[in-house]
mmCIF file of C-alpha atoms in Angstrom:
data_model
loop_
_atom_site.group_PDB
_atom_site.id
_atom_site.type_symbol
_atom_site.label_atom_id
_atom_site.label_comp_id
_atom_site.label_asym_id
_atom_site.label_seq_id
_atom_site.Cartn_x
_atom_site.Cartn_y
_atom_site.Cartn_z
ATOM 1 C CA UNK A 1 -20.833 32.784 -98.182
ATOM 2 C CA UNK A 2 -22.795 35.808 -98.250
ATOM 3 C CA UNK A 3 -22.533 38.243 -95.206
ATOM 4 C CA UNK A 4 -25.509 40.630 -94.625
ATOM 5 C CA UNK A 5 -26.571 42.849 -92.094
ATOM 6 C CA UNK A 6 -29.342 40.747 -89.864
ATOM 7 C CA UNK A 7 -32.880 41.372 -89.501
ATOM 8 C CA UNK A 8 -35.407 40.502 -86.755
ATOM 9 C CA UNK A 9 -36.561 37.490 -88.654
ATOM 10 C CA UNK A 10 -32.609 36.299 -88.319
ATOM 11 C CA UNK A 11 -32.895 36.051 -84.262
ATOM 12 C CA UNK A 12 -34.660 31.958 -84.696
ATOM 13 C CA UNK A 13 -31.943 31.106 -86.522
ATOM 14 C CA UNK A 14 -29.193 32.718 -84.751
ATOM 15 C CA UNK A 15 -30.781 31.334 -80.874
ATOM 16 C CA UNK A 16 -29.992 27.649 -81.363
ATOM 17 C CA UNK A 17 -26.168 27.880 -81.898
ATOM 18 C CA UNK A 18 -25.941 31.440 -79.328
ATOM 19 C CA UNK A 19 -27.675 28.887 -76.719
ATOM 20 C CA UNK A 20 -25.481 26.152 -77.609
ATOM 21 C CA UNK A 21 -22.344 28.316 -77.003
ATOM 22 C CA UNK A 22 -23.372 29.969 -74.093
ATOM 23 C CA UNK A 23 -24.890 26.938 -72.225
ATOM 24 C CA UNK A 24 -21.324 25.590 -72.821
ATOM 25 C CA UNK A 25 -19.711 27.959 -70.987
ATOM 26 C CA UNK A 26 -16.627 27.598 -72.500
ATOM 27 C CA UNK A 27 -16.200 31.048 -73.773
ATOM 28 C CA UNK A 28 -18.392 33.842 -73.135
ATOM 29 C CA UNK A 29 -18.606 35.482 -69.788
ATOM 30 C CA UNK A 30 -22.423 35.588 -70.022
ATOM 31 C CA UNK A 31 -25.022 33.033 -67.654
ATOM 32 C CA UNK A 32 -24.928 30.197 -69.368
ATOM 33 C CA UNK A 33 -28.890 30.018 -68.104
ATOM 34 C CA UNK A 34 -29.640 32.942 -70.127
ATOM 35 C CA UNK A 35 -33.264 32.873 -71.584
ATOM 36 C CA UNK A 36 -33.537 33.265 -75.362
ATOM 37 C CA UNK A 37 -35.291 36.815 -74.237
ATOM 38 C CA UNK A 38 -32.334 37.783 -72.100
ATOM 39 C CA UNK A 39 -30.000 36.549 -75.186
ATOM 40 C CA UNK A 40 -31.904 38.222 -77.560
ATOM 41 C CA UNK A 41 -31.751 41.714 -76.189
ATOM 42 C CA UNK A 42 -28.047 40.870 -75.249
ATOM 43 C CA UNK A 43 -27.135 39.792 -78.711
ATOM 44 C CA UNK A 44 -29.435 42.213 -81.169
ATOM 45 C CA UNK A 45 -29.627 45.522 -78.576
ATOM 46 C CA UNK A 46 -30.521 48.249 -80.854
ATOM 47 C CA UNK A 47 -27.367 50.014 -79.913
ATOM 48 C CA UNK A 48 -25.263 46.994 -82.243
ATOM 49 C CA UNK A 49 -25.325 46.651 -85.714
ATOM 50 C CA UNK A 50 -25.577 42.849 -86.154
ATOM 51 C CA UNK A 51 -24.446 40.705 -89.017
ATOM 52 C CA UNK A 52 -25.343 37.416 -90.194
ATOM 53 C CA UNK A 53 -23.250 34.796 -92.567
ATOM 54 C CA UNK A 54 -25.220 32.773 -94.666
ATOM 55 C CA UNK A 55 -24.130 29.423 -96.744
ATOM 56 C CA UNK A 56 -24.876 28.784 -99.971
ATOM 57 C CA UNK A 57 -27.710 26.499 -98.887
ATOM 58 C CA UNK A 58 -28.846 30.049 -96.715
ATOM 59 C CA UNK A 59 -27.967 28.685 -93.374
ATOM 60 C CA UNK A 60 -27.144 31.046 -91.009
ATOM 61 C CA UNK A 61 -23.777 29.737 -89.880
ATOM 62 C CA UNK A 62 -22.433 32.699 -87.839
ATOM 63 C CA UNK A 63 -23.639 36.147 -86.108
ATOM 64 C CA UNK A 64 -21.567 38.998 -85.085
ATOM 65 C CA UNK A 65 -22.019 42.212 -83.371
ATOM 66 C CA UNK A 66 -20.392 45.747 -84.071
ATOM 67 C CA UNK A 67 -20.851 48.513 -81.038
ATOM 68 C CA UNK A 68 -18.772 51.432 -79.492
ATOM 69 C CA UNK A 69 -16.985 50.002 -76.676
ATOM 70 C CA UNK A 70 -17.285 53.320 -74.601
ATOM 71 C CA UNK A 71 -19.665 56.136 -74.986
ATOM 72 C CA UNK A 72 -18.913 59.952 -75.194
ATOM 73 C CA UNK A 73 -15.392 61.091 -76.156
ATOM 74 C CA UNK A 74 -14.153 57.695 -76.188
ATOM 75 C CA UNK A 75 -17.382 56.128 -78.480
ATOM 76 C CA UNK A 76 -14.610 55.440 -81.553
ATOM 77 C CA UNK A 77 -13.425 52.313 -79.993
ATOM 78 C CA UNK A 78 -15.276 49.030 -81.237
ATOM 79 C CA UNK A 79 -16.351 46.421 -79.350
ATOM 80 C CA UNK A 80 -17.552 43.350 -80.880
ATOM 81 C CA UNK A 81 -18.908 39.869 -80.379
ATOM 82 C CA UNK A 82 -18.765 36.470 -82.633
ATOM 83 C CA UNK A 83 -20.268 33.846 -82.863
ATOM 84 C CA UNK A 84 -19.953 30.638 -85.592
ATOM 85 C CA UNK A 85 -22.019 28.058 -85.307
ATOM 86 C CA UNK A 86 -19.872 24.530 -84.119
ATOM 87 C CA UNK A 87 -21.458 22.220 -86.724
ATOM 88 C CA UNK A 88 -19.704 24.610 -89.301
ATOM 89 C CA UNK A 89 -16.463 25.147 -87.235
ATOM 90 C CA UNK A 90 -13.146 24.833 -89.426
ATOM 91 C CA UNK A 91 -14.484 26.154 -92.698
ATOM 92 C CA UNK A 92 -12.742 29.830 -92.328
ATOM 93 C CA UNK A 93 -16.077 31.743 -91.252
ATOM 94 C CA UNK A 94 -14.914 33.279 -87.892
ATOM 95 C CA UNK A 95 -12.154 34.541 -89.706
ATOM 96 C CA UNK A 96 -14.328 35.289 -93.178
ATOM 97 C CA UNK A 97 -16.859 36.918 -90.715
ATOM 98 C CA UNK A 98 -13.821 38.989 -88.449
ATOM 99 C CA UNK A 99 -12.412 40.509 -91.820
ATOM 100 C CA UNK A 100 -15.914 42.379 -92.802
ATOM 101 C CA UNK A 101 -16.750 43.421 -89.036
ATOM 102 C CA UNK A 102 -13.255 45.045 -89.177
ATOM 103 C CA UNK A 103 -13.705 46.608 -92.077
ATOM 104 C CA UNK A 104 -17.194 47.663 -90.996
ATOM 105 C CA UNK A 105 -15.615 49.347 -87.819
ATOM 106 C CA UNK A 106 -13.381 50.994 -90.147
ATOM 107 C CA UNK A 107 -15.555 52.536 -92.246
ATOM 108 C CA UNK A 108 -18.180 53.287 -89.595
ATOM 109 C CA UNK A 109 -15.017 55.427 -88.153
ATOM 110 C CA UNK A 110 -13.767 53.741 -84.816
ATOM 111 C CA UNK A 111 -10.504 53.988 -83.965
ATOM 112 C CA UNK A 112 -9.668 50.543 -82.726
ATOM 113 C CA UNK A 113 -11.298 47.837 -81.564
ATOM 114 C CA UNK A 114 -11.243 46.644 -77.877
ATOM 115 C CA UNK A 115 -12.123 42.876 -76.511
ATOM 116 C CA UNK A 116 -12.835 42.912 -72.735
ATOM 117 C CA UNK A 117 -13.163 39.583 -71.931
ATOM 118 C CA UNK A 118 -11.743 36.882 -74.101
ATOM 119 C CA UNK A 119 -11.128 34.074 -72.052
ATOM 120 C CA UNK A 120 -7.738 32.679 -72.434
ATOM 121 C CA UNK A 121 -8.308 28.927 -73.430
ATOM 122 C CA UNK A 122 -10.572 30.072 -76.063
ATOM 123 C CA UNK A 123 -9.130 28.475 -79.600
ATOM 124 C CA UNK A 124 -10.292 32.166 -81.294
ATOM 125 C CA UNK A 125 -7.381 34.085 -79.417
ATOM 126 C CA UNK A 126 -5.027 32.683 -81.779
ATOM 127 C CA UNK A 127 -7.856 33.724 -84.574
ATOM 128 C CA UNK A 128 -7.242 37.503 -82.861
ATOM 129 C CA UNK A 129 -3.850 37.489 -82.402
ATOM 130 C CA UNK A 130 -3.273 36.678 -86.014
ATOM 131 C CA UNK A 131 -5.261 38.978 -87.159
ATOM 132 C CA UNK A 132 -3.510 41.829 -85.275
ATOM 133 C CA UNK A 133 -4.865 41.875 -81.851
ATOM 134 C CA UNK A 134 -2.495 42.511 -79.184
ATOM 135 C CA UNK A 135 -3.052 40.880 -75.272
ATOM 136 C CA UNK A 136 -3.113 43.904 -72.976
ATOM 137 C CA UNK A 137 -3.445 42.042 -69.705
ATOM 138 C CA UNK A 138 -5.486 39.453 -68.455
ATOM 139 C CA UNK A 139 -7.390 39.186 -65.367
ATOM 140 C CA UNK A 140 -6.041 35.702 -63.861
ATOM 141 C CA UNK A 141 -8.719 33.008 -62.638
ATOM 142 C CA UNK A 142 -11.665 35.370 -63.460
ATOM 143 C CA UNK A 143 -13.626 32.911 -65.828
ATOM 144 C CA UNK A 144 -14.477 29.352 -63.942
ATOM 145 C CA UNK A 145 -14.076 26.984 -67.004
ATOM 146 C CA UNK A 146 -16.259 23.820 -66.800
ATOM 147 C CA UNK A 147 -12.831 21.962 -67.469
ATOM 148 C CA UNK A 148 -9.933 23.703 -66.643
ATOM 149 C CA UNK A 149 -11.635 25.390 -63.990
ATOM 150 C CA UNK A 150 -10.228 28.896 -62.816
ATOM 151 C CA UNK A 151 -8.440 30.930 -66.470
ATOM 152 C CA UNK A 152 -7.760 34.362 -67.550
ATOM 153 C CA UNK A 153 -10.046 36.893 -69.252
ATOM 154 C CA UNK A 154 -8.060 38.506 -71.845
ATOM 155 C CA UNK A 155 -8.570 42.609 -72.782
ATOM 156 C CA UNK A 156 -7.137 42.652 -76.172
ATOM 157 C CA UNK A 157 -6.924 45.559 -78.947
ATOM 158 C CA UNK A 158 -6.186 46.350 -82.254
ATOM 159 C CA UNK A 159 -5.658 49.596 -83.727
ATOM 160 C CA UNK A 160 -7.924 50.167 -87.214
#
């Protein structure tokens, strides 16, 4: 797997599994009706640096996003976003893909890394947990699932 910084010419191959996830609405907190435009500037804002994981066949397979959190004094906490694609789920890429954003954030100087939303009946909070991430509360019934209607939104952190 080879994990590389994205470029524009990444965004057609990242939009049909961000769509698929999203329209789910299993497990971001974003309109599942968002347009590829409106996904596009949500996903690749210039303000992220954005990274892409590519097979060996040069699929893109995953997408991530690296971005302060906060701005001013408290701009050296992370935030990020992930995203694997489900026909490649399984295969150790989320957690392939978490390890270099990490180390990214590290090296880019952040202090931590903050999740604000992560809703609970998401499969990647055990991904988190395990790789250090610590639950600091969650806000009860704030995501409607489509099938266990009303869960929690996780805010989890990890010190880096």
């Amino acid at each position: 797997m080879l994990i590389r910084e994205a470029v524009a010419e990444d965004w057609p191959r990242i939009w049909p599994f961000w769509h698929r996830i999203v329209s789910a609405g299993e497990t971001y907190a974003w309109d599942p009706d968002t347009s590829e435009e409106a996904a596009r500037a949500l996903w690749t804002n210039p303000a992220k640096q954005v990274y892409v994981v590519e097979d060996e066949t040069g699929t893109v397979v995953a997408s991530a996003y690296l971005t302060p959190n906060y701005g001013g004094p408290a701009a050296r906490i992370a935030n990020a976003g992930f995203m694997v694609d489900p026909a490649h789920a399984g295969r150790g890429i989320g957690r392939l893909l978490a390890g270099h954003v990490l180390a990214a954030a590290t090296a880019h100087g952040y202090r931590g890394m903050v999740f604000n939303a992560v809703v609970e009946t998401n499969p990647a909070v055990r991904l988190w947990l395990s790789l250090g991430f610590t639950i600091l509360g969650t806000v009860p019934d704030a995501f409607e699932h489509p099938r266990h209607g009303p869960v929690g939104l996780h805010i989890m952190y990890r010190a880096l």
